[in-house]
């Protein structure tokens, strides 16, 4: 049996701890109409449905499995107002001054937007807005990553702070790092609870949300689109495809060749003793450092350290990760000893060749985004109103990001096979000063 098939995916910590979601069910057989049809119940689709419904549109959302079944229910829950690799200057260089700066502003404000939305809708998701921290693992990374990243965000008005080694040690509880930077608007959430809360908010605003309703295809029908499930069809003038790394070719041919999938593993420790808990990330920041083979962690409300990592080969992943990440934690936080892990799970990321997110106008009335590149909690939520505006007829020039045409990763099959091996290169680079 395929160890990654949806039916055998390991249980996540979040499924065990998230507040229940709203009651939803499959779309019954029949013919339906909507102004805006959204495909996918992750942050992007749910935030789009919420925004479109709040603007008065008649919205339907179809989800193949359950709310938060994709990346939105399996991620680390770090709310991060920046991209993984592409810094603001690179975004502007790639997208042009106007659209590039607008996209940078959207990313800069994305964490604040997410926490404001959580508060406005009273979403019960253990939201902690105590900041997001990026420590640098070598002195060279302080000079080459922390400094320019901090300066570029500061120039764009982000409330960022540059940190020396002592400040990082105080915020992390570890002397492992050499400096870094922090954005206080970031933080962490229970990611599945956020998705479920967004679904509740969207439904409260009038959106019809149907789970267990995989879209099997869509075709043009007059001036609308007919979107088909196995038993039903929905006519809609506007379609937002929010399937991201869980998208399948059958929704829009070629969409899944515009990015490469990468698997990320997550792990939750057993609750730590209170004294150890208080000595690590004492102010409850979320943290992801400068390693290419990323070191990242945050706490949940029960004092579990939620961390994880990546692997080149997937076999025997649970035992290998427990060993590998256990050793890493003991190195970085010696006070933790060798923690027991209660949960190990995984999910897929959509990676683009230029490290940038892309919003594609696929055809008249059809829009999508791909390329979270590992940072899609805040961005996915913040994209909702933008995609809703686009779906409801905003002119491309009025959108705070460029609309691009669907591209294709060259030699996609080979690129997808090679992608996990890039981790070896990242690990080698991580060793350089
Ligand atoms: C393990 C992991 C850790 C991560 N950690 C972080 C983090 O800490 N911080 C951060 O910012 N980002 C993180 N990310 C990235 C972030 O989780 C994603 O970018 C974000 O959740 C994407 O949301 P989305 O709504 O665009 O897509 P998804 O949440 O993936 O939703 C897509 C949905 O589409 C549905 N779907 C697919 N095909 C169909 C179909 N044919 N019909 C109907 N529905 C369909 C899927 O079932 C799924 O529910 C992580 C991702 C993973 C996988």
Short mmCIF file of C-alpha atoms in Angstrom, two decimals, residues 156-431:
data_model
loop_
_atom_site.label_atom_id
_atom_site.label_comp_id
_atom_site.label_asym_id
_atom_site.label_seq_id
_atom_site.Cartn_x
_atom_site.Cartn_y
_atom_site.Cartn_z
CA UNK A 156 9.03 48.75 3.26
CA UNK A 157 7.68 49.78 6.64
CA UNK A 158 7.55 46.35 8.31
CA UNK A 159 7.98 46.65 12.10
CA UNK A 160 11.06 44.38 12.05
CA UNK A 161 13.87 44.15 14.62
CA UNK A 162 17.49 43.17 14.04
CA UNK A 163 18.81 40.93 16.81
CA UNK A 164 22.33 40.20 18.03
CA UNK A 165 23.42 36.80 19.32
CA UNK A 166 22.52 37.65 22.92
CA UNK A 167 19.01 38.79 21.98
CA UNK A 168 18.46 35.65 19.93
CA UNK A 169 19.69 33.53 22.85
CA UNK A 170 17.20 35.28 25.11
CA UNK A 171 14.29 34.75 22.70
CA UNK A 172 15.10 31.15 21.80
CA UNK A 173 16.68 29.86 25.01
CA UNK A 174 19.67 28.64 22.98
CA UNK A 175 23.22 29.84 22.31
CA UNK A 176 23.21 27.94 19.00
CA UNK A 177 22.54 30.96 16.73
CA UNK A 178 24.63 34.01 15.85
CA UNK A 179 22.01 36.72 15.46
CA UNK A 180 18.84 37.16 13.46
CA UNK A 181 15.73 39.23 12.98
CA UNK A 182 12.14 39.22 14.10
CA UNK A 183 8.76 40.45 12.93
CA UNK A 184 6.38 40.99 15.88
CA UNK A 185 3.26 40.72 13.70
CA UNK A 186 3.90 36.97 13.20
CA UNK A 187 3.04 34.15 15.54
CA UNK A 188 1.37 30.76 15.52
CA UNK A 189 -2.03 29.07 15.43
CA UNK A 190 -3.58 25.64 15.52
CA UNK A 191 -3.69 25.40 11.72
CA UNK A 192 -6.61 22.99 11.36
CA UNK A 193 -8.66 25.02 13.82
CA UNK A 194 -7.96 28.12 11.73
CA UNK A 195 -9.23 26.36 8.59
CA UNK A 196 -12.35 25.14 10.39
CA UNK A 197 -12.97 28.60 11.84
CA UNK A 198 -12.65 30.19 8.41
CA UNK A 199 -15.19 27.67 7.09
CA UNK A 200 -17.58 28.60 9.87
CA UNK A 201 -17.10 32.31 9.11
CA UNK A 202 -17.59 31.78 5.36
CA UNK A 203 -20.77 29.79 5.98
CA UNK A 204 -21.97 32.46 8.41
CA UNK A 205 -21.51 35.01 5.62
CA UNK A 206 -23.70 32.86 3.37
CA UNK A 207 -21.23 30.67 1.44
CA UNK A 208 -22.40 27.10 0.76
CA UNK A 209 -19.52 24.79 1.70
CA UNK A 210 -19.63 21.16 0.57
CA UNK A 211 -17.06 18.59 1.63
CA UNK A 212 -16.51 15.11 0.14
CA UNK A 213 -17.29 16.67 -3.24
CA UNK A 214 -14.24 16.27 -5.48
CA UNK A 215 -14.40 18.31 -8.64
CA UNK A 216 -13.93 15.98 -11.59
CA UNK A 217 -13.61 18.59 -14.31
CA UNK A 218 -14.95 21.83 -15.73
CA UNK A 219 -15.80 23.18 -19.13
CA UNK A 220 -17.05 26.38 -20.70
CA UNK A 221 -20.82 26.61 -21.09
CA UNK A 222 -21.94 29.87 -22.70
CA UNK A 223 -20.60 32.75 -20.60
CA UNK A 224 -20.19 30.54 -17.52
CA UNK A 225 -18.32 27.42 -16.42
CA UNK A 226 -19.89 24.08 -15.70
CA UNK A 227 -18.00 22.54 -12.80
CA UNK A 228 -18.69 18.85 -12.33
CA UNK A 229 -18.55 16.48 -9.40
CA UNK A 230 -19.44 12.84 -9.88
CA UNK A 231 -23.13 13.46 -9.26
CA UNK A 232 -23.73 17.18 -9.62
CA UNK A 233 -22.81 20.20 -11.69
CA UNK A 234 -22.56 23.86 -10.80
CA UNK A 235 -22.83 26.73 -13.28
CA UNK A 236 -20.71 29.69 -12.23
CA UNK A 237 -19.38 32.75 -14.04
CA UNK A 238 -16.32 32.84 -11.81
CA UNK A 239 -14.20 29.94 -10.58
CA UNK A 240 -11.34 30.14 -8.09
CA UNK A 241 -9.16 27.01 -8.06
CA UNK A 242 -7.56 26.84 -4.61
CA UNK A 243 -6.24 23.28 -4.69
CA UNK A 244 -2.56 24.25 -4.37
CA UNK A 245 -0.20 21.31 -3.74
CA UNK A 246 -3.17 18.93 -3.50
CA UNK A 247 -4.47 19.85 -6.96
CA UNK A 248 -5.06 17.14 -9.48
CA UNK A 249 -4.72 17.42 -13.19
CA UNK A 250 -8.37 16.81 -13.79
CA UNK A 251 -9.52 20.16 -12.42
CA UNK A 252 -7.40 22.18 -14.86
CA UNK A 253 -5.07 20.36 -17.25
CA UNK A 254 -1.45 21.31 -16.75
CA UNK A 255 -1.97 23.19 -13.49
CA UNK A 256 -0.09 20.54 -11.53
CA UNK A 257 2.89 20.85 -13.87
CA UNK A 258 3.43 24.51 -13.03
CA UNK A 259 4.98 23.56 -9.69
CA UNK A 260 6.87 20.69 -8.10
CA UNK A 261 5.62 18.91 -4.95
CA UNK A 262 7.81 18.61 -1.87
CA UNK A 263 6.97 16.68 1.27
CA UNK A 264 7.45 18.30 4.66
CA UNK A 265 7.35 16.26 7.89
CA UNK A 266 5.93 17.55 11.15
CA UNK A 267 6.42 16.21 14.66
CA UNK A 268 4.93 17.01 18.04
CA UNK A 269 6.80 16.16 21.23
CA UNK A 270 5.09 14.93 24.34
CA UNK A 271 4.25 17.91 26.62
CA UNK A 272 7.55 19.14 28.11
CA UNK A 273 8.11 19.65 31.83
CA UNK A 274 7.15 23.22 32.76
CA UNK A 275 10.72 24.33 33.60
CA UNK A 276 12.05 23.08 30.25
CA UNK A 277 9.07 24.61 28.48
CA UNK A 278 9.79 28.00 30.02
CA UNK A 279 13.47 27.86 29.03
CA UNK A 280 12.76 27.42 25.29
CA UNK A 281 11.11 30.18 23.25
CA UNK A 282 10.15 31.79 26.59
CA UNK A 283 8.07 34.54 24.97
CA UNK A 284 6.25 32.03 22.75
CA UNK A 285 7.59 33.23 19.40
CA UNK A 286 7.36 31.00 16.35
CA UNK A 287 10.78 30.30 14.85
CA UNK A 288 12.29 29.13 11.54
CA UNK A 289 16.01 29.64 11.01
CA UNK A 290 18.31 30.13 8.01
CA UNK A 291 19.14 26.47 7.31
CA UNK A 292 18.09 25.25 3.87
CA UNK A 293 17.26 22.01 5.71
CA UNK A 294 15.13 24.15 7.96
CA UNK A 295 15.25 24.17 11.76
CA UNK A 296 11.84 25.31 12.95
CA UNK A 297 9.61 25.03 16.00
CA UNK A 298 6.87 26.53 18.09
CA UNK A 299 4.88 25.42 21.12
CA UNK A 300 1.23 24.50 21.34
CA UNK A 301 -0.93 25.33 24.33
CA UNK A 302 -0.12 21.99 26.02
CA UNK A 303 3.63 22.64 26.00
CA UNK A 304 4.34 20.32 23.09
CA UNK A 305 7.21 21.44 20.87
CA UNK A 306 6.01 21.24 17.25
CA UNK A 307 8.92 20.82 14.91
CA UNK A 308 9.87 18.60 11.97
CA UNK A 309 12.12 18.38 8.98
CA UNK A 310 12.66 17.06 5.50
CA UNK A 311 13.97 13.78 4.11
CA UNK A 312 15.45 12.83 0.77
CA UNK A 313 14.04 9.30 0.89
CA UNK A 314 10.68 8.57 2.48
CA UNK A 315 11.17 5.00 3.73
CA UNK A 316 10.79 4.36 7.42
CA UNK A 317 10.24 8.09 7.89
CA UNK A 318 8.85 7.99 11.41
CA UNK A 319 11.80 6.22 13.03
CA UNK A 320 14.37 8.14 10.99
CA UNK A 321 12.82 11.50 11.85
CA UNK A 322 12.55 10.70 15.53
CA UNK A 323 16.27 9.95 15.55
CA UNK A 324 17.37 12.80 13.29
CA UNK A 325 15.22 15.57 14.76
CA UNK A 326 15.74 14.25 18.28
CA UNK A 327 19.51 14.69 17.79
CA UNK A 328 18.97 18.14 16.31
CA UNK A 329 16.88 19.27 19.27
CA UNK A 330 19.43 17.91 21.75
CA UNK A 331 22.13 19.94 19.97
CA UNK A 332 20.16 23.18 19.83
CA UNK A 333 18.30 22.91 23.14
CA UNK A 334 20.46 20.69 25.40
CA UNK A 335 17.99 21.27 28.26
CA UNK A 336 15.40 19.21 26.38
CA UNK A 337 17.36 15.93 26.50
CA UNK A 338 15.91 13.43 24.02
CA UNK A 339 12.19 14.20 23.84
CA UNK A 340 9.53 11.61 23.09
CA UNK A 341 7.45 12.37 20.01
CA UNK A 342 3.75 11.60 20.18
CA UNK A 343 2.86 12.54 16.60
CA UNK A 344 4.68 12.43 13.25
CA UNK A 345 2.83 13.45 10.08
CA UNK A 346 3.48 15.05 6.73
CA UNK A 347 2.06 17.21 3.98
CA UNK A 348 2.84 18.57 0.54
CA UNK A 349 4.22 21.94 -0.50
CA UNK A 350 3.99 23.45 -3.97
CA UNK A 351 7.40 24.74 -5.02
CA UNK A 352 8.05 27.04 -7.98
CA UNK A 353 11.28 27.44 -9.89
CA UNK A 354 11.59 31.14 -9.04
CA UNK A 355 10.59 30.68 -5.35
CA UNK A 356 7.65 33.04 -5.92
CA UNK A 357 3.91 32.55 -5.48
CA UNK A 358 1.96 32.88 -8.74
CA UNK A 359 -1.61 33.92 -9.28
CA UNK A 360 -2.59 32.66 -12.71
CA UNK A 361 -5.49 33.88 -14.82
CA UNK A 362 -6.22 30.53 -16.46
CA UNK A 363 -9.06 31.67 -18.71
CA UNK A 364 -11.86 34.22 -18.60
CA UNK A 365 -13.40 33.88 -15.15
CA UNK A 366 -10.91 31.30 -13.83
CA UNK A 367 -8.15 32.18 -11.41
CA UNK A 368 -5.77 30.18 -9.22
CA UNK A 369 -2.62 30.43 -7.14
CA UNK A 370 0.30 28.05 -6.73
CA UNK A 371 3.73 28.22 -5.19
CA UNK A 372 3.42 28.72 -1.47
CA UNK A 373 7.01 27.44 -1.30
CA UNK A 374 6.40 26.54 2.34
CA UNK A 375 4.89 29.86 3.44
CA UNK A 376 1.17 29.88 2.91
CA UNK A 377 -0.60 30.33 6.23
CA UNK A 378 -0.64 34.12 6.31
CA UNK A 379 -0.35 34.47 2.55
CA UNK A 380 -3.18 32.04 1.76
CA UNK A 381 -5.52 33.87 4.15
CA UNK A 382 -4.45 37.30 2.84
CA UNK A 383 -4.94 36.22 -0.76
CA UNK A 384 -8.63 35.49 -0.15
CA UNK A 385 -9.92 39.06 -0.58
CA UNK A 386 -7.65 39.58 -3.59
CA UNK A 387 -8.92 36.45 -5.34
CA UNK A 388 -12.48 37.39 -4.41
CA UNK A 389 -12.00 40.84 -5.95
CA UNK A 390 -10.46 39.29 -9.05
CA UNK A 391 -13.34 36.82 -9.33
CA UNK A 392 -15.89 39.59 -8.90
CA UNK A 393 -14.47 41.58 -11.78
CA UNK A 394 -11.69 43.84 -10.43
CA UNK A 395 -9.43 44.96 -13.27
CA UNK A 396 -6.00 43.31 -13.21
CA UNK A 397 -4.40 46.75 -12.80
CA UNK A 398 -6.29 47.20 -9.52
CA UNK A 399 -5.05 43.93 -8.01
CA UNK A 400 -2.07 44.04 -5.60
CA UNK A 401 -0.16 41.39 -7.53
CA UNK A 402 0.61 40.41 -11.09
CA UNK A 403 -1.73 37.99 -12.87
CA UNK A 404 0.41 35.56 -14.83
CA UNK A 405 -0.23 32.95 -17.50
CA UNK A 406 0.12 29.31 -16.62
CA UNK A 407 3.69 28.14 -17.17
CA UNK A 408 5.17 24.69 -17.02
CA UNK A 409 8.19 23.52 -15.06
CA UNK A 410 10.61 22.28 -17.73
CA UNK A 411 11.02 18.48 -17.71
CA UNK A 412 8.44 18.35 -14.94
CA UNK A 413 8.64 14.63 -14.27
CA UNK A 414 12.42 14.76 -13.86
CA UNK A 415 12.21 17.97 -11.80
CA UNK A 416 9.70 16.31 -9.44
CA UNK A 417 12.00 13.30 -9.02
CA UNK A 418 15.09 15.44 -8.49
CA UNK A 419 13.40 17.86 -6.05
CA UNK A 420 13.91 15.74 -2.89
CA UNK A 421 17.61 15.38 -3.75
CA UNK A 422 18.02 19.16 -3.65
CA UNK A 423 17.94 18.66 0.11
CA UNK A 424 21.43 17.15 -0.13
CA UNK A 425 22.64 20.38 -1.74
CA UNK A 426 20.88 22.43 0.95
CA UNK A 427 22.58 20.38 3.66
CA UNK A 428 25.98 20.91 2.05
CA UNK A 429 25.31 24.66 1.78
CA UNK A 430 24.16 24.71 5.40
CA UNK A 431 27.67 23.60 6.40
#
